Protein backbone atom coordinates (compact mmCIF):
# COMPACT_ATOMS: atom_id res chain seq x y z
CA MET A 1 0.00 0.00 0.00
CA LYS A 2 1.46 3.34 -1.00
CA SER A 3 1.95 5.99 1.69
CA PRO A 4 -0.27 9.12 1.59
CA ASP A 5 2.80 11.25 0.84
CA ILE A 6 3.63 9.21 -2.27
CA ILE A 7 0.03 9.27 -3.47
CA ASN A 8 -0.23 13.03 -2.92
CA SER A 9 3.13 13.51 -4.60
CA GLN A 10 2.07 11.60 -7.69
CA SER A 11 -1.16 13.57 -7.98
CA ARG A 12 0.70 16.88 -7.68
CA ILE A 13 3.45 16.05 -10.17
CA ALA A 14 1.71 17.77 -13.08
CA SER A 15 1.20 21.05 -11.21
CA ASN A 16 4.25 21.27 -8.95
CA ASP A 17 6.97 19.69 -11.04
CA ALA A 18 6.00 20.81 -14.54
CA TRP A 19 9.30 22.57 -15.21
CA TRP A 20 9.63 20.84 -18.59
CA ARG A 21 6.36 22.24 -19.97
CA HIS A 22 6.01 25.04 -22.50
CA ASP A 23 2.43 25.46 -21.29
CA THR A 24 0.04 23.71 -18.92
CA ALA A 25 -2.34 22.40 -21.56
CA ARG A 26 -2.40 18.73 -22.47
CA LEU A 27 -0.14 17.94 -25.34
CA ASP A 28 -2.62 15.53 -26.93
CA THR A 29 -6.08 16.68 -27.83
CA PRO A 30 -8.89 14.13 -28.13
CA ALA A 31 -8.45 14.28 -31.90
CA ASP A 32 -4.74 13.53 -31.53
CA SER A 33 -5.46 10.53 -29.33
CA ALA A 34 -8.04 9.19 -31.75
CA ALA A 35 -5.53 9.49 -34.59
CA ARG A 36 -3.23 6.96 -32.95
CA PRO A 37 -5.36 4.51 -30.95
CA PHE A 38 -3.63 1.56 -29.38
CA ALA A 39 -4.38 -1.73 -31.12
CA ALA A 40 -4.39 -4.68 -28.72
CA GLY A 41 -2.75 -6.96 -31.29
CA ASP A 42 -0.05 -4.47 -32.25
CA THR A 43 2.55 -5.77 -29.79
CA SER A 44 5.83 -7.57 -30.32
CA GLY A 45 4.87 -10.65 -28.33
CA VAL A 46 6.69 -12.55 -25.60
CA TRP A 47 9.48 -14.44 -27.37
CA PRO A 48 11.24 -11.48 -29.05
CA PHE A 49 11.44 -9.85 -25.62
CA ARG A 50 12.69 -12.99 -23.86
CA LEU A 51 15.38 -13.52 -26.45
CA LEU A 52 16.38 -9.85 -26.22
CA MET A 53 16.70 -10.22 -22.45
CA GLY A 54 18.88 -13.29 -23.00
CA PHE A 55 21.08 -11.24 -25.33
CA THR A 56 21.40 -8.56 -22.64
CA VAL A 57 22.56 -11.13 -20.10
CA ILE A 58 25.29 -12.33 -22.48
CA LEU A 59 26.23 -8.73 -23.33
CA LEU A 60 26.69 -7.59 -19.73
CA LEU A 61 27.78 -10.72 -17.88
CA ALA A 62 29.70 -12.52 -20.67
CA PRO A 63 29.55 -16.04 -19.19
CA GLN A 64 31.60 -17.30 -22.15
CA GLU A 65 34.62 -15.46 -20.72
CA THR A 66 34.43 -17.56 -17.55
CA PHE A 67 33.31 -20.78 -19.17
CA THR A 68 35.43 -20.65 -22.31
CA PHE A 69 33.86 -23.77 -23.82
CA LEU A 70 30.81 -21.56 -24.54
CA LYS A 71 32.71 -19.19 -26.86
CA PRO A 72 32.22 -21.16 -30.10
CA PHE A 73 28.44 -21.04 -29.67
CA ARG A 74 28.37 -17.20 -29.95
CA PHE A 75 25.22 -16.95 -27.83
CA ALA A 76 24.98 -13.18 -28.10
CA LEU A 77 24.81 -13.30 -31.89
CA VAL A 78 22.39 -16.25 -31.82
CA LEU A 79 20.01 -14.69 -29.29
CA GLY A 80 20.09 -11.30 -31.00
CA GLY A 81 19.39 -12.89 -34.38
CA LEU A 82 16.60 -15.08 -33.02
CA SER A 83 15.02 -12.07 -31.33
CA ALA A 84 14.99 -10.22 -34.65
CA LEU A 85 13.57 -13.24 -36.49
CA ALA A 86 10.88 -13.79 -33.86
CA TYR A 87 9.87 -10.14 -34.04
CA ILE A 88 9.79 -10.01 -37.84
CA SER A 89 7.90 -13.30 -38.25
CA GLY A 90 5.39 -12.30 -35.60
CA ARG A 91 4.66 -8.99 -37.27
CA MET A 92 4.42 -10.46 -40.74
CA SER A 93 2.12 -13.29 -39.60
CA ARG A 94 -0.36 -10.69 -38.36
CA GLY A 95 -0.07 -8.48 -41.42
CA LEU A 96 1.60 -5.68 -39.47
CA PRO A 97 4.45 -3.48 -40.72
CA VAL A 98 7.85 -4.67 -39.55
CA VAL A 99 9.41 -1.22 -39.22
CA LYS A 100 7.72 1.37 -37.05
CA LEU A 101 8.67 4.91 -38.00
CA LEU A 102 9.02 6.04 -34.41
CA PRO A 103 10.61 9.44 -33.77
CA GLY A 104 14.37 8.98 -33.99
CA ILE A 105 14.44 5.79 -36.09
CA LEU A 106 14.95 7.66 -39.35
CA THR A 107 17.68 9.83 -37.82
CA ALA A 108 19.55 6.73 -36.63
CA LEU A 109 19.28 5.15 -40.07
CA LEU A 110 20.55 8.35 -41.68
CA LEU A 111 23.58 8.27 -39.38
CA VAL A 112 24.28 4.67 -40.37
CA GLY A 113 23.78 5.58 -44.02
CA TRP A 114 26.26 8.43 -43.74
CA ALA A 115 28.85 6.09 -42.20
CA VAL A 116 28.38 3.80 -45.22
CA LEU A 117 28.58 6.64 -47.75
CA THR A 118 31.94 7.76 -46.36
CA ILE A 119 33.55 4.35 -46.91
CA PRO A 120 35.16 5.28 -50.28
CA VAL A 121 37.01 8.22 -48.73
CA SER A 122 37.99 6.36 -45.57
CA TYR A 123 41.60 6.27 -44.39
CA TRP A 124 41.32 2.49 -44.90
CA PRO A 125 38.07 1.49 -46.68
CA GLY A 126 38.50 -2.21 -45.95
CA GLY A 127 39.03 -1.50 -42.26
CA THR A 128 35.96 0.69 -42.12
CA ILE A 129 33.81 -2.00 -43.77
CA GLU A 130 35.09 -4.56 -41.27
CA PHE A 131 34.41 -2.19 -38.36
CA LEU A 132 30.88 -1.40 -39.53
CA VAL A 133 29.95 -5.05 -40.10
CA ASN A 134 31.57 -6.47 -36.97
CA ASP A 135 30.71 -3.67 -34.55
CA TYR A 136 28.48 -0.77 -35.50
CA PHE A 137 25.77 -2.62 -37.44
CA LYS A 138 25.29 -5.02 -34.52
CA THR A 139 24.93 -2.11 -32.12
CA VAL A 140 22.34 -0.44 -34.34
CA LEU A 141 20.43 -3.71 -34.74
CA VAL A 142 20.05 -4.00 -30.98
CA PHE A 143 18.99 -0.33 -30.85
CA LEU A 144 16.26 -1.06 -33.41
CA LEU A 145 15.14 -4.21 -31.58
CA LEU A 146 14.81 -2.32 -28.31
CA ALA A 147 12.89 0.50 -29.96
CA HIS A 148 10.42 -1.93 -31.54
CA ILE A 149 10.11 -4.73 -28.96
CA ILE A 150 9.78 -2.70 -25.75
CA ASP A 151 6.19 -1.63 -26.41
CA ASP A 152 4.49 -1.74 -23.00
CA LEU A 153 5.26 -0.82 -19.40
CA ALA A 154 5.54 -4.44 -18.24
CA LYS A 155 8.43 -5.10 -20.64
CA LEU A 156 10.12 -1.83 -19.75
CA ARG A 157 9.91 -2.62 -16.02
CA LYS A 158 11.24 -6.16 -16.52
CA LEU A 159 14.13 -4.84 -18.60
CA ALA A 160 14.92 -2.20 -15.96
CA TRP A 161 14.90 -4.87 -13.25
CA GLY A 162 17.11 -7.06 -15.43
CA LEU A 163 19.69 -4.30 -15.86
CA VAL A 164 19.70 -3.56 -12.14
CA LEU A 165 20.10 -7.22 -11.18
CA MET A 166 22.84 -7.72 -13.75
CA ALA A 167 24.69 -4.72 -12.33
CA HIS A 168 25.19 -6.58 -9.04
CA PRO A 169 27.89 -9.01 -10.21
CA LEU A 170 29.62 -6.15 -12.01
CA ALA A 171 29.67 -3.93 -8.91
CA LEU A 172 30.46 -6.76 -6.49
CA THR A 173 33.36 -7.95 -8.64
CA THR A 174 34.76 -4.42 -8.76
CA LEU A 175 34.52 -4.00 -4.97
CA SER A 176 35.96 -7.46 -4.40
CA ASN A 177 38.92 -6.70 -6.67
CA PHE A 178 39.51 -3.43 -4.85
CA MET A 179 39.44 -4.99 -1.37
CA SER A 180 41.60 -7.93 -2.42
CA GLY A 181 44.18 -5.69 -4.07
CA SER A 182 43.58 -6.89 -7.62
CA PHE A 183 45.04 -3.91 -9.50
CA GLU A 184 46.52 -3.30 -12.92
CA GLU A 185 48.59 -0.16 -13.50
CA ASN A 186 47.44 1.17 -10.08
CA ARG A 187 43.75 0.82 -11.04
CA VAL A 188 41.31 -1.82 -9.88
CA THR A 189 40.72 -4.52 -12.47
CA GLY A 190 37.28 -4.66 -14.06
CA TYR A 191 34.89 -7.45 -14.87
CA ASN A 192 35.90 -9.99 -17.50
CA ALA A 193 33.55 -8.76 -20.24
CA GLY A 194 33.88 -6.65 -23.37
CA LEU A 195 31.98 -3.62 -22.03
CA THR A 196 33.42 -3.59 -18.50
CA GLY A 197 36.94 -4.94 -18.86
CA ASN A 198 38.62 -1.78 -17.53
CA PRO A 199 37.71 0.52 -14.62
CA ASN A 200 36.66 3.45 -16.79
CA ASP A 201 34.21 1.37 -18.79
CA MET A 202 32.93 -0.20 -15.57
CA ALA A 203 32.21 3.24 -14.12
CA LEU A 204 30.36 4.23 -17.29
CA MET A 205 28.24 1.06 -17.30
CA LEU A 206 27.27 1.44 -13.65
CA ASN A 207 26.47 5.12 -14.13
CA VAL A 208 24.20 4.28 -17.06
CA ILE A 209 22.32 1.67 -14.99
CA LEU A 210 22.18 3.70 -11.75
CA PRO A 211 19.16 5.85 -12.81
CA PHE A 212 17.17 2.67 -13.45
CA ALA A 213 17.80 1.55 -9.87
CA ILE A 214 16.72 4.96 -8.59
CA ALA A 215 13.60 4.92 -10.79
CA LEU A 216 12.56 1.48 -9.51
CA PHE A 217 13.26 2.63 -5.94
CA LEU A 218 11.01 5.66 -6.32
CA GLY A 219 8.28 3.60 -7.97
CA SER A 220 8.30 0.86 -5.34
CA SER A 221 5.87 0.85 -2.40
CA ARG A 222 6.99 -2.36 -0.68
CA GLY A 223 9.42 -2.06 2.20
CA LEU A 224 11.70 -5.01 1.39
CA LYS A 225 11.84 -4.22 -2.31
CA ARG A 226 12.63 -0.57 -1.57
CA LEU A 227 15.30 -1.63 0.94
CA PHE A 228 16.90 -3.89 -1.68
CA LEU A 229 16.87 -1.14 -4.31
CA GLY A 230 18.23 1.43 -1.86
CA ALA A 231 21.09 -0.93 -1.02
CA THR A 232 21.64 -1.46 -4.75
CA VAL A 233 22.00 2.29 -5.30
CA CYS A 234 24.62 2.43 -2.53
CA LEU A 235 26.41 -0.60 -4.01
CA LEU A 236 26.61 0.94 -7.49
CA VAL A 237 27.85 4.28 -6.14
CA ALA A 238 30.54 2.55 -4.07
CA ALA A 239 31.71 0.53 -7.08
CA ILE A 240 31.84 3.66 -9.25
CA ILE A 241 34.03 5.37 -6.66
CA VAL A 242 36.59 2.54 -6.35
CA THR A 243 37.15 2.58 -10.11
CA PHE A 244 38.91 5.94 -9.51
CA SER A 245 37.43 7.08 -12.82
CA ARG A 246 37.37 10.86 -13.20
CA GLY A 247 34.80 10.68 -15.97
CA GLY A 248 32.84 8.28 -13.77
CA PHE A 249 32.84 10.81 -10.92
CA LEU A 250 31.62 13.65 -13.15
CA THR A 251 28.87 11.43 -14.58
CA LEU A 252 27.83 10.35 -11.08
CA ALA A 253 27.73 13.99 -10.00
CA LEU A 254 25.41 14.77 -12.93
CA VAL A 255 23.08 11.90 -11.95
CA VAL A 256 22.93 13.15 -8.35
CA LEU A 257 22.27 16.76 -9.37
CA ALA A 258 19.59 15.68 -11.86
CA TYR A 259 17.65 13.83 -9.18
CA LEU A 260 18.05 16.64 -6.68
CA TRP A 261 16.36 18.85 -9.25
CA LEU A 262 13.65 16.34 -10.17
CA LEU A 263 12.65 15.62 -6.57
CA ARG A 264 12.92 19.15 -5.20
CA LYS A 265 9.12 19.72 -5.07
CA ARG A 266 7.87 16.19 -4.49
CA ALA A 267 7.12 14.18 -1.37
CA GLU A 268 9.99 11.89 -2.39
CA ARG A 269 12.38 14.68 -1.45
CA ILE A 270 12.29 13.19 2.06
CA TRP A 271 14.89 10.73 0.78
CA ILE A 272 17.39 13.51 0.02
CA PRO A 273 18.42 14.17 3.67
CA LEU A 274 18.82 10.42 4.23
CA ALA A 275 21.02 10.12 1.15
CA PHE A 276 23.07 13.08 2.38
CA VAL A 277 23.57 11.48 5.81
CA ILE A 278 24.65 8.19 4.20
CA ALA A 279 27.11 10.05 1.97
CA VAL A 280 28.62 11.95 4.92
CA CYS A 281 28.94 8.76 6.97
CA ALA A 282 30.64 7.02 4.05
CA LEU A 283 33.25 9.76 3.53
CA PRO A 284 35.78 8.32 6.04
CA PHE A 285 35.80 5.08 4.05
CA VAL A 286 36.69 6.78 0.75
CA PRO A 287 40.42 6.33 0.01
CA ALA A 288 42.41 9.56 0.25
CA GLU A 289 43.98 8.74 -3.12
CA TYR A 290 40.53 9.11 -4.68
CA PHE A 291 40.38 12.79 -3.81
CA ASP A 292 43.92 13.25 -5.10
CA ARG A 293 42.89 11.74 -8.43
CA LEU A 294 39.80 13.96 -8.63
CA GLY A 295 42.08 16.94 -8.12
CA THR A 296 43.72 16.19 -11.46
CA ILE A 297 40.44 17.07 -13.20
CA THR A 298 41.24 20.75 -12.72
CA ASP A 299 45.02 20.41 -12.31
CA ILE A 300 46.04 18.23 -15.23
CA GLU A 301 49.77 18.53 -14.52
CA ALA A 302 49.24 16.91 -11.11
CA ASP A 303 48.44 13.57 -12.73
CA GLU A 304 51.60 11.53 -12.12
CA SER A 305 50.42 8.77 -14.46
CA GLY A 306 50.45 11.18 -17.39
CA SER A 307 47.07 9.97 -18.70
CA ALA A 308 45.34 13.33 -18.23
CA GLN A 309 48.07 15.18 -20.13
CA THR A 310 48.10 12.59 -22.92
CA ARG A 311 44.33 12.66 -23.38
CA TRP A 312 44.25 16.46 -23.37
CA SER A 313 46.98 16.53 -26.02
CA ASP A 314 45.15 13.89 -28.08
CA MET A 315 41.94 15.93 -27.99
CA GLY A 316 43.84 18.90 -29.38
CA THR A 317 45.26 16.72 -32.15
CA ALA A 318 41.80 15.32 -32.94
CA ALA A 319 40.29 18.81 -33.08
CA ARG A 320 42.90 19.87 -35.62
CA LEU A 321 42.21 16.77 -37.71
CA VAL A 322 38.47 17.53 -37.66
CA ALA A 323 39.28 20.98 -39.06
CA GLN A 324 41.33 19.31 -41.81
CA HIS A 325 38.57 16.79 -42.71
CA PRO A 326 35.33 18.64 -41.91
CA LEU A 327 33.01 17.07 -44.49
CA VAL A 328 33.55 13.31 -44.59
CA GLY A 329 36.17 12.59 -41.92
CA VAL A 330 38.65 9.73 -42.07
CA GLY A 331 36.14 6.87 -41.97
CA ALA A 332 34.32 5.01 -39.18
CA GLY A 333 36.73 3.26 -36.81
CA MET A 334 39.80 4.92 -38.34
CA ASN A 335 40.63 7.67 -35.84
CA ILE A 336 43.55 5.65 -34.38
CA PHE A 337 45.33 5.57 -37.75
CA ALA A 338 44.77 9.25 -38.39
CA MET A 339 45.97 10.11 -34.88
CA ASN A 340 49.09 7.96 -35.33
CA ASP A 341 50.03 9.89 -38.46
CA ALA A 342 49.43 13.25 -36.78
CA ARG A 343 51.19 12.75 -33.42
CA GLY A 344 53.12 9.51 -33.62
CA ALA A 345 52.22 5.83 -33.36
CA THR A 346 50.84 5.37 -29.84
CA TRP A 347 47.88 3.28 -31.09
CA THR A 348 45.44 5.06 -28.80
CA GLU A 349 42.18 6.65 -29.89
CA VAL A 350 40.77 10.00 -28.85
CA HIS A 351 38.84 9.69 -25.58
CA ASN A 352 35.96 11.92 -26.57
CA VAL A 353 32.83 10.71 -28.38
CA TYR A 354 32.18 14.06 -30.04
CA LEU A 355 35.70 14.41 -31.41
CA GLN A 356 35.67 10.73 -32.36
CA LEU A 357 32.55 11.21 -34.49
CA GLY A 358 33.71 14.53 -35.90
CA LEU A 359 37.06 13.03 -36.91
CA GLU A 360 35.66 9.80 -38.37
CA LEU A 361 32.38 10.96 -39.94
CA GLY A 362 32.98 14.66 -40.34
CA VAL A 363 30.76 17.45 -39.12
CA PRO A 364 27.65 15.99 -40.89
CA GLY A 365 28.05 12.73 -38.96
CA LEU A 366 28.47 14.59 -35.69
CA LEU A 367 25.37 16.68 -36.38
CA LEU A 368 23.36 13.53 -37.14
CA PHE A 369 24.46 12.08 -33.80
CA PHE A 370 23.37 15.28 -32.05
CA ALA A 371 20.04 15.06 -33.89
CA LEU A 372 19.56 11.47 -32.70
CA PHE A 373 20.41 12.45 -29.13
CA HIS A 374 17.96 15.37 -29.37
CA LYS A 375 15.23 13.00 -30.61
CA CYS A 376 15.87 10.66 -27.69
CA MET A 377 15.72 13.50 -25.18
CA GLY A 378 12.55 14.78 -26.83
CA ASN A 379 10.93 11.36 -26.49
CA THR A 380 11.74 11.22 -22.78
CA LYS A 381 10.41 14.74 -22.31
CA LEU A 382 7.14 13.84 -24.02
CA ALA A 383 6.79 10.62 -22.01
CA ILE A 384 7.42 12.52 -18.76
CA ARG A 385 4.84 15.13 -19.68
CA ARG A 386 2.15 12.62 -20.58
CA SER A 387 2.77 10.24 -17.67
CA SER A 388 2.85 13.07 -15.13
CA GLU A 389 -0.81 13.89 -15.80
CA ASP A 390 -2.19 10.64 -14.35
CA PRO A 391 -1.06 9.35 -10.90
CA ARG A 392 -1.66 5.81 -12.12
CA MET A 393 1.18 6.29 -14.62
CA ALA A 394 3.74 7.13 -11.92
CA PRO A 395 5.84 3.96 -12.59
CA LEU A 396 6.21 5.04 -16.22
CA LEU A 397 7.06 8.57 -15.10
CA TYR A 398 9.91 7.36 -12.91
CA LEU A 399 11.33 5.10 -15.64
CA SER A 400 11.03 7.87 -18.24
CA GLU A 401 12.97 10.17 -15.92
CA GLY A 402 15.54 7.43 -15.34
CA ILE A 403 16.12 7.03 -19.08
CA ARG A 404 16.41 10.80 -19.46
CA VAL A 405 18.96 11.06 -16.62
CA SER A 406 20.90 8.12 -18.06
CA LEU A 407 21.10 9.92 -21.41
CA LEU A 408 22.25 13.12 -19.71
CA GLY A 409 24.87 11.14 -17.82
CA PHE A 410 26.15 9.69 -21.07
CA ALA A 411 26.33 13.19 -22.59
CA VAL A 412 28.78 14.12 -19.81
CA ALA A 413 30.69 10.84 -19.92
CA ALA A 414 31.01 11.15 -23.71
CA MET A 415 33.61 13.87 -23.19
CA PHE A 416 35.97 11.29 -21.69
CA TYR A 417 35.27 8.01 -23.50
CA PRO A 418 35.91 6.61 -27.04
CA VAL A 419 32.54 4.79 -27.20
CA ALA A 420 30.71 6.51 -30.06
CA TYR A 421 29.51 3.27 -31.66
CA GLU A 422 29.07 1.04 -28.62
CA PHE A 423 26.08 -0.13 -26.61
CA PHE A 424 26.45 2.37 -23.76
CA PHE A 425 24.51 5.01 -25.67
CA TYR A 426 22.54 2.97 -28.19
CA TYR A 427 20.98 0.65 -25.61
CA ILE A 428 19.55 3.58 -23.64
CA ALA A 429 18.68 5.40 -26.86
CA GLY A 430 16.62 2.40 -28.00
CA LEU A 431 14.64 2.57 -24.76
CA ALA A 432 14.14 6.31 -25.21
CA ILE A 433 12.67 5.74 -28.67
CA ALA A 434 10.50 2.92 -27.30
CA LEU A 435 8.92 5.30 -24.77
CA CYS A 436 6.63 6.61 -27.53
CA GLN A 437 4.76 3.32 -27.90
CA VAL A 438 5.06 2.42 -24.20
CA THR A 439 3.26 5.65 -23.30
CA ASP A 440 0.61 5.06 -25.96
CA HIS A 441 0.05 1.54 -24.67
CA GLU A 442 -0.22 2.61 -21.04
CA GLU A 443 -2.64 5.46 -21.79
CA ALA A 444 -4.81 3.12 -23.83
CA ARG A 445 -4.67 0.38 -21.19
CA LEU A 446 -5.70 2.73 -18.41
CA GLY A 447 -8.40 4.24 -20.62
CA HIS A 448 -9.82 0.80 -21.38
CA LYS A 449 -9.65 -0.15 -17.70
CA LEU A 450 -11.47 3.03 -16.70
CA SER A 451 -14.22 2.54 -19.29
CA GLU A 452 -14.75 -1.04 -18.10
CA THR A 453 -15.35 0.08 -14.52
CA ARG A 454 -18.00 2.61 -15.45
């Protein structure tokens, strides 16, 4: 049973926390709603979602790295392919269109198309083709599957829970490595998986998932479930800290500030003082070296490892190369080769998503990425607006806000990571695009339920 404060908070969201509105009128008129009614049969079904969840487990936890006899089976590729086949066959069998032109889908396809068009002028055309086929196309496929398959609140909630649960072994492994002294080059070793193999990537992954844990916490009314989720939030924050990632810290700070702003006028703001007390009590347990490392964010020369100076120099080199190749860039996946020619063969890529895209796909490619990000943010804004107008849609509101905060966190982290084509962004972006149909489904479901009770 929800507390009176939570119920009152949910009913006041539209009036007290409507900072994202241009006006207070409903976005959708009755005519608009009638133009896009929800069709009960227009869903992706169960099996495409289950297979997509299986793919996510393989993607994050990589059991084949621990049990090496599983590697030849390529479960991630198999599950992703089966999910796509199940979705396509299900749609075709019901005479429904396979591709839904949701806001943002066309922009993503244009970005992929631009990457393909620049192949002939790539620094190494063969290398770009290999990179697109082996890496980027797979990422985009999962983005499209998420955008199409996650079409109701139940699936979105299950996926959010799945991400949060899968974050536990990642965070626990990181903390265990830190406490046991498992370090490499004075940094805690990561989890044995492609996306979290080093501490910086681990911090990014946990930061991307953290808003989902907070959203589920806010949307939960049961004491034990809320206690578990609250502990999960603390676990993820602790793991992010022990990575000693400067980009991870700045991303975490953005997530914290975003929720302070979101909750400032709601009953849920009662959790802010408790979170502050927990943070203060935890300060004595934070290693002193962590604060020294954070100091190098503003004082680059204080970084004894030299990584801050190297990355700053590389960003300058990349910026100059963008100015030299403003239209088509040097080809997707080719920034390492261009950087080697410009500043010597260190075989390191620029640690900045925006410079990475600008260098490899030119200014048009970078603008298309910005357009896709803008579409995703617009979708979350619309979902927040619509779900805030009905207290019964509070779970969708919290998840929509979580996706929005996750995207904002990535926008900050992108200044420190070379992950322009990887799942960190595109997984969350797929969910942001999916919010369009999830909101439609939930509004229609609640409308049908209301009409049945009259």
